Amino acid sequence: MREVLGPLLAWWEAGESVGVGTVVATFRSAPRPAGASMLVGPDGSAVGSVSGGCVEGAVYELAQEVVGSGEPVLRRYGVSDDDAFEVGLTCGGILDVYVEKVDRETFPELGAIAADLEAGRPVAVATVVDHPDPGHLGRRMVIRPDDPAPAAGAPPVLGSARIDDAVRDDALGLLASGHSATLGYGPDGERRGEGMRVFVWAFAPRPRMLVFGAIDFAAAVARVGAFLGYHVTVCDARPVFATTSRFPHADEVVVQWPHRYLAAEQEAGRIDGRTVIAVLTHDPKFDVPLLEVALRLPAVGYVGAMGSRRTHDDRLARLREAGVSDEEVARLSSPIGLDLGARTPEETAVSIAAEIVARRWGGSGEPLGALAGRIHG
């Protein structure tokens, strides 16, 4: 929803009704992830995408029908459909798309959710997309980490207190990891049951990319990081180089000793398993103390360090002299990036970004044409 929130909110504020199709589950090589949304506006315009073009036409027509009837629909698209040639996914994937009517009456919480996203506050939205009782379909609950527990005797939101408790607990877990997903339960929230499916949009703050070293490569890495959706911080102890004019794509530029800054961010609770760290200084007085901190973080998504083979060997020796264990050193990606033959700062930034993406999703880094089997595991 995040990528189409602007136009959706504008229509919502104007009192208009919008058809919204959202990918709630994917199987095999589906082109868009869970949470991808497409709008069909009151003027007939289409905004966003659920499949990259394969089934947009079918979802467009279904969204118009749903706006007219007011009844939400969960529809599966894929090569197994009878009309697969017309609306199936040529990539061989399968999508479950939930289509609903959104306006001030059906989604009164949208304004507050948009305010949370604008302020960078975490919020999750849980929607019942499948249930044996059609009366449960479309019920929605908004979950925030700092919300108080429901008062005793408060009316249930999704159907029963048992359902609400189960979904709230699971949604908070998804919110902590920053992942959206469809959860399965029994009709009354039984965790081992079947029949009810709840899609959870987890709107966590953007993951962080910490770039250490105010060099030309850092400017390119910050640019690619912003493109990938990271909140980018560039940090360097040298004020003459660490300036906002040199790093226009960074969200913030910090003048501080890198290891002190990272330790303070960890102590403040601003480092998590989605955080990626790129150490580009290749100067031992900066990067060895910094890596001592980075490699001992309890949770971090990626730690990479730039340098030649000689710099890498010297860095490893210095880290071991400082007491960093082999297990901790094994967390380090160095020399940083995948072997793309990169030469320029921009090419090197792509190499680093490719390794970060591969690490996140378990990719091999090999050419897809050289591999067999499904593209997405």
CSV table of C-alpha atoms in Angstrom, one decimal:
chain,number,residue,atom,x,y,z
A,1,MET,CA,0.0,0.0,0.0
A,2,ARG,CA,2.8,2.4,0.8
A,3,GLU,CA,3.7,3.0,-2.9
A,4,VAL,CA,0.1,4.0,-3.8
A,5,LEU,CA,-0.8,5.7,-0.5
A,6,GLY,CA,-0.6,9.2,-1.9
A,7,PRO,CA,-3.4,8.9,-4.5
A,8,LEU,CA,-5.4,6.6,-2.3
A,9,LEU,CA,-5.4,9.1,0.6
A,10,ALA,CA,-6.3,11.9,-1.7
A,11,TRP,CA,-9.4,10.1,-3.0
A,12,TRP,CA,-10.3,8.9,0.5
A,13,GLU,CA,-10.1,12.5,1.8
A,14,ALA,CA,-12.3,13.7,-1.0
A,15,GLY,CA,-15.0,11.1,0.0
A,16,GLU,CA,-14.5,9.0,-3.1
A,17,SER,CA,-14.6,5.2,-3.4
A,18,VAL,CA,-11.6,3.3,-4.7
A,19,GLY,CA,-11.1,-0.3,-5.8
A,20,VAL,CA,-8.0,-1.7,-4.2
A,21,GLY,CA,-6.4,-5.0,-5.2
A,22,THR,CA,-3.6,-6.3,-3.0
A,23,VAL,CA,-1.3,-9.2,-3.3
A,24,VAL,CA,-1.8,-11.2,-0.1
A,25,ALA,CA,0.1,-14.4,-1.0
A,26,THR,CA,2.5,-15.5,-3.7
A,27,PHE,CA,3.7,-19.0,-4.9
A,28,ARG,CA,6.6,-19.9,-7.1
A,29,SER,CA,8.0,-17.1,-9.4
A,30,ALA,CA,5.4,-14.5,-8.7
A,31,PRO,CA,6.6,-11.1,-10.0
A,32,ARG,CA,5.4,-8.8,-7.1
A,33,PRO,CA,5.7,-9.4,-3.3
A,34,ALA,CA,2.9,-9.6,-0.8
A,35,GLY,CA,1.6,-6.1,-0.1
A,36,ALA,CA,1.9,-4.8,-3.7
A,37,SER,CA,-1.3,-2.9,-4.5
A,38,MET,CA,-3.2,-1.6,-7.4
A,39,LEU,CA,-5.9,1.1,-7.3
A,40,VAL,CA,-8.8,1.7,-9.6
A,41,GLY,CA,-9.8,5.3,-9.0
A,42,PRO,CA,-13.3,6.9,-9.3
A,43,ASP,CA,-12.2,8.4,-12.6
A,44,GLY,CA,-11.3,4.9,-14.0
A,45,SER,CA,-7.6,5.4,-13.7
A,46,ALA,CA,-5.3,2.6,-12.6
A,47,VAL,CA,-2.4,3.2,-10.2
A,48,GLY,CA,0.2,0.7,-9.1
A,49,SER,CA,0.6,-2.9,-10.0
A,50,VAL,CA,0.0,-6.4,-8.6
A,51,SER,CA,1.8,-8.5,-11.2
A,52,GLY,CA,3.9,-6.3,-13.5
A,53,GLY,CA,1.3,-6.4,-16.2
A,54,CYS,CA,0.2,-10.1,-16.4
A,55,VAL,CA,-3.2,-9.9,-14.6
A,56,GLU,CA,-3.7,-6.2,-14.2
A,57,GLY,CA,-6.6,-6.2,-16.7
A,58,ALA,CA,-8.5,-8.8,-14.8
A,59,VAL,CA,-7.9,-7.2,-11.5
A,60,TYR,CA,-9.0,-3.8,-12.9
A,61,GLU,CA,-12.4,-5.3,-14.0
A,62,LEU,CA,-12.8,-7.1,-10.7
A,63,ALA,CA,-12.1,-4.0,-8.7
A,64,GLN,CA,-14.8,-2.1,-10.6
A,65,GLU,CA,-17.3,-4.9,-9.8
A,66,VAL,CA,-16.3,-4.8,-6.1
A,67,VAL,CA,-16.7,-1.1,-5.9
A,68,GLY,CA,-20.2,-1.5,-7.3
A,69,SER,CA,-21.2,-4.4,-5.0
A,70,GLY,CA,-19.3,-3.4,-1.9
A,71,GLU,CA,-18.4,-7.1,-1.4
A,72,PRO,CA,-14.7,-7.9,-1.1
A,73,VAL,CA,-13.3,-10.8,-3.2
A,74,LEU,CA,-10.2,-13.0,-2.8
A,75,ARG,CA,-9.1,-14.3,-6.2
A,76,ARG,CA,-6.2,-16.6,-7.3
A,77,TYR,CA,-4.4,-16.0,-10.6
A,78,GLY,CA,-1.9,-18.4,-12.1
A,79,VAL,CA,-1.2,-20.9,-14.8
A,80,SER,CA,-3.7,-23.3,-13.3
A,81,ASP,CA,-6.7,-21.1,-14.2
A,82,ASP,CA,-9.0,-22.2,-16.9
A,83,ASP,CA,-8.5,-18.8,-18.5
A,84,ALA,CA,-4.7,-18.8,-17.8
A,85,PHE,CA,-3.9,-17.8,-21.4
A,86,GLU,CA,-5.9,-14.7,-21.0
A,87,VAL,CA,-5.1,-13.6,-17.4
A,88,GLY,CA,-2.5,-16.0,-16.1
A,89,LEU,CA,1.1,-15.2,-15.2
A,90,THR,CA,3.4,-16.0,-18.0
A,91,CYS,CA,6.2,-16.4,-15.4
A,92,GLY,CA,4.5,-19.5,-14.1
A,93,GLY,CA,3.8,-17.9,-10.7
A,94,ILE,CA,0.6,-17.8,-8.7
A,95,LEU,CA,-0.9,-14.8,-6.9
A,96,ASP,CA,-3.7,-14.4,-4.4
A,97,VAL,CA,-5.2,-11.0,-4.8
A,98,TYR,CA,-7.6,-9.5,-2.3
A,99,VAL,CA,-9.9,-6.8,-3.9
A,100,GLU,CA,-11.9,-4.5,-1.7
A,101,LYS,CA,-13.7,-1.2,-1.8
A,102,VAL,CA,-12.0,1.5,0.2
A,103,ASP,CA,-13.6,4.7,1.3
A,104,ARG,CA,-14.3,6.6,4.5
A,105,GLU,CA,-16.9,4.1,5.6
A,106,THR,CA,-15.1,0.9,4.8
A,107,PHE,CA,-11.6,2.1,6.0
A,108,PRO,CA,-12.1,4.9,8.5
A,109,GLU,CA,-8.6,4.3,10.0
A,110,LEU,CA,-6.7,5.2,6.8
A,111,GLY,CA,-6.1,8.8,7.8
A,112,ALA,CA,-4.5,7.8,11.1
A,113,ILE,CA,-2.4,5.1,9.4
A,114,ALA,CA,-1.1,7.6,6.8
A,115,ALA,CA,-0.1,9.9,9.7
A,116,ASP,CA,1.8,7.1,11.3
A,117,LEU,CA,3.7,6.4,8.1
A,118,GLU,CA,4.5,10.0,7.5
A,119,ALA,CA,5.9,10.3,11.1
A,120,GLY,CA,7.8,7.0,10.7
A,121,ARG,CA,5.8,5.2,13.4
A,122,PRO,CA,5.4,1.5,13.1
A,123,VAL,CA,1.9,0.3,12.4
A,124,ALA,CA,0.3,-3.0,11.2
A,125,VAL,CA,-3.0,-3.5,9.5
A,126,ALA,CA,-4.6,-7.0,9.8
A,127,THR,CA,-7.5,-7.8,7.4
A,128,VAL,CA,-9.6,-11.0,7.2
A,129,VAL,CA,-9.3,-12.0,3.6
A,130,ASP,CA,-10.8,-15.5,3.8
A,131,HIS,CA,-13.3,-17.1,6.3
A,132,PRO,CA,-16.0,-19.7,6.2
A,133,ASP,CA,-18.5,-17.1,7.4
A,134,PRO,CA,-18.7,-14.3,4.8
A,135,GLY,CA,-19.7,-11.9,7.5
A,136,HIS,CA,-16.1,-11.9,8.8
A,137,LEU,CA,-14.6,-11.0,5.4
A,138,GLY,CA,-13.0,-7.6,5.4
A,139,ARG,CA,-12.9,-7.1,9.1
A,140,ARG,CA,-9.8,-5.1,10.0
A,141,MET,CA,-7.7,-4.4,13.0
A,142,VAL,CA,-4.9,-1.8,13.4
A,143,ILE,CA,-2.0,-2.8,15.7
A,144,ARG,CA,0.6,-0.4,17.1
A,145,PRO,CA,3.5,-1.6,19.4
A,146,ASP,CA,2.7,1.0,22.0
A,147,ASP,CA,-1.1,0.5,22.1
A,148,PRO,CA,-2.5,-0.5,25.5
A,149,ALA,CA,-4.0,-4.0,25.9
A,150,PRO,CA,-7.7,-4.1,25.2
A,151,ALA,CA,-9.9,-3.4,28.2
A,152,ALA,CA,-11.7,-6.3,29.8
A,153,GLY,CA,-15.0,-6.8,28.1
A,154,ALA,CA,-14.2,-4.7,25.1
A,155,PRO,CA,-16.0,-5.8,21.9
A,156,PRO,CA,-13.9,-8.0,19.6
A,157,VAL,CA,-12.6,-6.5,16.3
A,158,LEU,CA,-12.1,-9.5,14.1
A,159,GLY,CA,-14.8,-11.8,15.5
A,160,SER,CA,-13.7,-12.9,19.0
A,161,ALA,CA,-11.2,-12.1,21.7
A,162,ARG,CA,-9.3,-15.3,20.8
A,163,ILE,CA,-8.9,-14.2,17.2
A,164,ASP,CA,-7.9,-10.7,18.2
A,165,ASP,CA,-5.2,-11.9,20.6
A,166,ALA,CA,-3.7,-14.3,18.2
A,167,VAL,CA,-3.6,-11.9,15.3
A,168,ARG,CA,-2.3,-9.1,17.5
A,169,ASP,CA,0.6,-11.2,18.8
A,170,ASP,CA,1.6,-12.4,15.3
A,171,ALA,CA,1.2,-9.0,13.7
A,172,LEU,CA,3.6,-7.5,16.3
A,173,GLY,CA,6.1,-10.2,15.3
A,174,LEU,CA,5.8,-9.3,11.6
A,175,LEU,CA,6.1,-5.6,12.4
A,176,ALA,CA,9.3,-6.2,14.3
A,177,SER,CA,10.8,-7.9,11.3
A,178,GLY,CA,9.3,-5.5,8.8
A,179,HIS,CA,7.6,-8.3,6.8
A,180,SER,CA,4.0,-8.5,5.5
A,181,ALA,CA,2.4,-11.9,5.3
A,182,THR,CA,-0.9,-13.9,5.2
A,183,LEU,CA,-1.5,-15.8,8.5
A,184,GLY,CA,-3.7,-18.9,8.7
A,185,TYR,CA,-6.0,-19.8,11.6
A,186,GLY,CA,-9.0,-21.9,12.5
A,187,PRO,CA,-12.4,-20.0,12.2
A,188,ASP,CA,-12.1,-18.8,15.8
A,189,GLY,CA,-8.4,-18.0,15.8
A,190,GLU,CA,-7.1,-21.6,16.5
A,191,ARG,CA,-3.4,-21.5,15.6
A,192,ARG,CA,-3.4,-25.1,14.3
A,193,GLY,CA,-6.6,-24.7,12.5
A,194,GLU,CA,-7.6,-23.8,8.9
A,195,GLY,CA,-10.3,-21.8,7.3
A,196,MET,CA,-9.4,-18.2,8.2
A,197,ARG,CA,-6.7,-16.2,6.5
A,198,VAL,CA,-5.6,-12.8,7.7
A,199,PHE,CA,-3.3,-10.6,5.7
A,200,VAL,CA,-1.0,-8.4,7.8
A,201,TRP,CA,0.4,-5.2,6.2
A,202,ALA,CA,3.5,-4.5,8.4
A,203,PHE,CA,4.5,-0.8,8.0
A,204,ALA,CA,7.8,-0.7,9.8
A,205,PRO,CA,10.1,2.3,9.5
A,206,ARG,CA,12.5,2.1,6.6
A,207,PRO,CA,15.5,-0.2,7.3
A,208,ARG,CA,18.7,1.6,7.9
A,209,MET,CA,21.9,1.7,5.8
A,210,LEU,CA,24.9,3.0,7.7
A,211,VAL,CA,27.7,4.1,5.4
A,212,PHE,CA,31.0,4.8,7.1
A,213,GLY,CA,33.6,6.9,5.2
A,214,ALA,CA,32.9,10.1,3.4
A,215,ILE,CA,34.4,9.2,0.1
A,216,ASP,CA,33.2,9.3,-3.5
A,217,PHE,CA,32.2,5.6,-3.3
A,218,ALA,CA,30.1,6.4,-0.3
A,219,ALA,CA,28.1,9.0,-2.3
A,220,ALA,CA,27.2,6.3,-4.9
A,221,VAL,CA,26.4,3.7,-2.2
A,222,ALA,CA,24.1,6.3,-0.5
A,223,ARG,CA,22.3,6.9,-3.8
A,224,VAL,CA,21.7,3.2,-4.4
A,225,GLY,CA,20.7,2.7,-0.8
A,226,ALA,CA,18.0,5.4,-1.0
A,227,PHE,CA,16.8,3.8,-4.3
A,228,LEU,CA,16.4,0.5,-2.5
A,229,GLY,CA,14.3,2.1,0.2
A,230,TYR,CA,16.8,2.4,3.0
A,231,HIS,CA,17.1,5.3,5.5
A,232,VAL,CA,20.7,6.2,4.7
A,233,THR,CA,23.2,7.7,7.2
A,234,VAL,CA,26.7,8.7,6.2
A,235,CYS,CA,29.2,9.0,9.0
A,236,ASP,CA,32.8,10.2,9.1
A,237,ALA,CA,35.0,11.9,11.7
A,238,ARG,CA,36.2,14.5,9.3
A,239,PRO,CA,33.9,17.5,9.1
A,240,VAL,CA,35.5,18.8,5.9
A,241,PHE,CA,34.3,15.7,4.0
A,242,ALA,CA,31.1,14.8,5.9
A,243,THR,CA,28.8,17.4,4.5
A,244,THR,CA,25.2,17.3,3.2
A,245,SER,CA,26.3,18.9,-0.1
A,246,ARG,CA,28.6,16.0,-0.9
A,247,PHE,CA,25.9,13.4,0.0
A,248,PRO,CA,22.5,14.8,-1.3
A,249,HIS,CA,20.9,11.3,-1.3
A,250,ALA,CA,21.7,10.6,2.4
A,251,ASP,CA,18.9,11.1,4.9
A,252,GLU,CA,21.5,12.3,7.4
A,253,VAL,CA,25.2,13.0,7.5
A,254,VAL,CA,26.9,12.6,10.9
A,255,VAL,CA,30.3,14.0,11.9
A,256,GLN,CA,31.6,11.6,14.6
A,257,TRP,CA,34.1,8.8,15.2
A,258,PRO,CA,32.4,5.8,13.5
A,259,HIS,CA,32.8,3.3,16.3
A,260,ARG,CA,31.4,5.7,18.8
A,261,TYR,CA,28.4,6.6,16.6
A,262,LEU,CA,27.6,2.9,16.0
A,263,ALA,CA,27.9,2.0,19.7
A,264,ALA,CA,25.6,4.9,20.6
A,265,GLU,CA,23.0,3.8,18.0
A,266,GLN,CA,23.1,0.3,19.3
A,267,GLU,CA,22.7,1.5,22.9
A,268,ALA,CA,19.7,3.6,21.8
A,269,GLY,CA,18.0,0.6,20.2
A,270,ARG,CA,18.2,1.9,16.6
A,271,ILE,CA,20.1,-1.1,15.1
A,272,ASP,CA,18.1,-4.2,14.2
A,273,GLY,CA,18.3,-7.3,12.0
A,274,ARG,CA,17.4,-5.3,8.9
A,275,THR,CA,20.2,-2.8,9.3
A,276,VAL,CA,23.1,-2.9,6.8
A,277,ILE,CA,26.5,-1.5,7.4
A,278,ALA,CA,29.0,-0.5,4.7
A,279,VAL,CA,32.5,0.3,5.9
A,280,LEU,CA,34.3,2.2,3.1
A,281,THR,CA,37.1,3.9,5.0
A,282,HIS,CA,39.8,1.2,4.4
A,283,ASP,CA,41.8,3.0,7.0
A,284,PRO,CA,42.7,0.9,10.1
A,285,LYS,CA,42.4,3.7,12.6
A,286,PHE,CA,38.7,4.0,11.6
A,287,ASP,CA,37.6,0.7,10.4
A,288,VAL,CA,39.2,-1.7,13.0
A,289,PRO,CA,37.5,-0.1,16.0
A,290,LEU,CA,34.3,0.2,14.0
A,291,LEU,CA,34.3,-3.4,12.9
A,292,GLU,CA,34.9,-4.5,16.5
A,293,VAL,CA,31.6,-3.0,17.4
A,294,ALA,CA,29.8,-4.0,14.2
A,295,LEU,CA,30.8,-7.7,14.2
A,296,ARG,CA,29.6,-8.0,17.8
A,297,LEU,CA,26.1,-6.5,17.3
A,298,PRO,CA,23.5,-9.0,18.5
A,299,ALA,CA,21.4,-8.4,15.3
A,300,VAL,CA,22.4,-6.9,12.0
A,301,GLY,CA,21.6,-7.7,8.4
A,302,TYR,CA,24.9,-7.2,6.7
A,303,VAL,CA,28.4,-5.9,7.5
A,304,GLY,CA,30.7,-5.3,4.6
A,305,ALA,CA,34.1,-3.6,4.4
A,306,MET,CA,35.9,-2.1,1.4
A,307,GLY,CA,39.6,-2.7,0.6
A,308,SER,CA,42.1,-4.5,-1.5
A,309,ARG,CA,43.2,-8.1,-0.8
A,310,ARG,CA,46.2,-6.7,1.1
A,311,THR,CA,44.0,-4.4,3.1
A,312,HIS,CA,41.6,-7.2,3.8
A,313,ASP,CA,44.4,-9.5,5.1
A,314,ASP,CA,45.8,-6.7,7.2
A,315,ARG,CA,42.4,-5.9,8.6
A,316,LEU,CA,41.7,-9.5,9.6
A,317,ALA,CA,45.1,-9.7,11.4
A,318,ARG,CA,44.3,-6.4,13.3
A,319,LEU,CA,40.8,-7.6,14.2
A,320,ARG,CA,42.1,-10.9,15.6
A,321,GLU,CA,44.8,-9.0,17.6
A,322,ALA,CA,41.9,-6.9,19.0
A,323,GLY,CA,40.3,-10.1,20.2
A,324,VAL,CA,37.6,-10.5,17.6
A,325,SER,CA,36.8,-14.2,17.3
A,326,ASP,CA,36.7,-16.3,14.2
A,327,GLU,CA,32.9,-16.7,14.5
A,328,GLU,CA,32.6,-12.9,14.6
A,329,VAL,CA,35.0,-12.4,11.7
A,330,ALA,CA,32.9,-14.8,9.7
A,331,ARG,CA,30.0,-12.3,9.7
A,332,LEU,CA,32.1,-9.8,7.7
A,333,SER,CA,31.8,-9.5,3.9
A,334,SER,CA,35.2,-8.4,2.8
A,335,PRO,CA,36.3,-7.3,0.2
A,336,ILE,CA,32.8,-5.8,0.0
A,337,GLY,CA,30.4,-6.6,-2.9
A,338,LEU,CA,29.9,-9.2,-5.6
A,339,ASP,CA,32.4,-9.9,-8.4
A,340,LEU,CA,30.8,-7.8,-11.2
A,341,GLY,CA,34.1,-6.4,-12.5
A,342,ALA,CA,33.1,-3.0,-11.1
A,343,ARG,CA,35.5,-0.1,-11.6
A,344,THR,CA,33.6,3.2,-11.0
A,345,PRO,CA,32.0,4.3,-7.8
A,346,GLU,CA,28.5,3.7,-9.3
A,347,GLU,CA,29.4,0.2,-10.5
A,348,THR,CA,30.9,-0.6,-7.1
A,349,ALA,CA,27.7,0.6,-5.4
A,350,VAL,CA,25.7,-1.8,-7.6
A,351,SER,CA,28.1,-4.6,-6.6
A,352,ILE,CA,27.6,-3.8,-2.9
A,353,ALA,CA,23.8,-3.5,-3.3
A,354,ALA,CA,23.7,-6.8,-5.2
A,355,GLU,CA,25.5,-8.5,-2.3
A,356,ILE,CA,23.1,-7.0,0.3
A,357,VAL,CA,20.1,-8.2,-1.7
A,358,ALA,CA,21.6,-11.6,-2.1
A,359,ARG,CA,22.3,-11.9,1.6
A,360,ARG,CA,18.8,-10.7,2.5
A,361,TRP,CA,17.0,-13.3,0.3
A,362,GLY,CA,19.5,-16.1,0.2
A,363,GLY,CA,20.5,-15.6,-3.4
A,364,SER,CA,23.6,-17.3,-4.8
A,365,GLY,CA,24.9,-14.4,-6.9
A,366,GLU,CA,25.2,-16.7,-9.9
A,367,PRO,CA,23.7,-15.7,-13.3
A,368,LEU,CA,20.1,-16.9,-13.4
A,369,GLY,CA,20.7,-18.3,-16.9
A,370,ALA,CA,23.3,-20.7,-15.4
A,371,LEU,CA,20.9,-22.1,-12.8
A,372,ALA,CA,18.0,-24.5,-13.0
A,373,GLY,CA,14.8,-24.6,-11.0
A,374,ARG,CA,12.6,-21.8,-9.7
A,375,ILE,CA,13.9,-18.2,-9.8
A,376,HIS,CA,12.5,-17.5,-6.3
A,377,GLY,CA,12.9,-20.2,-3.7
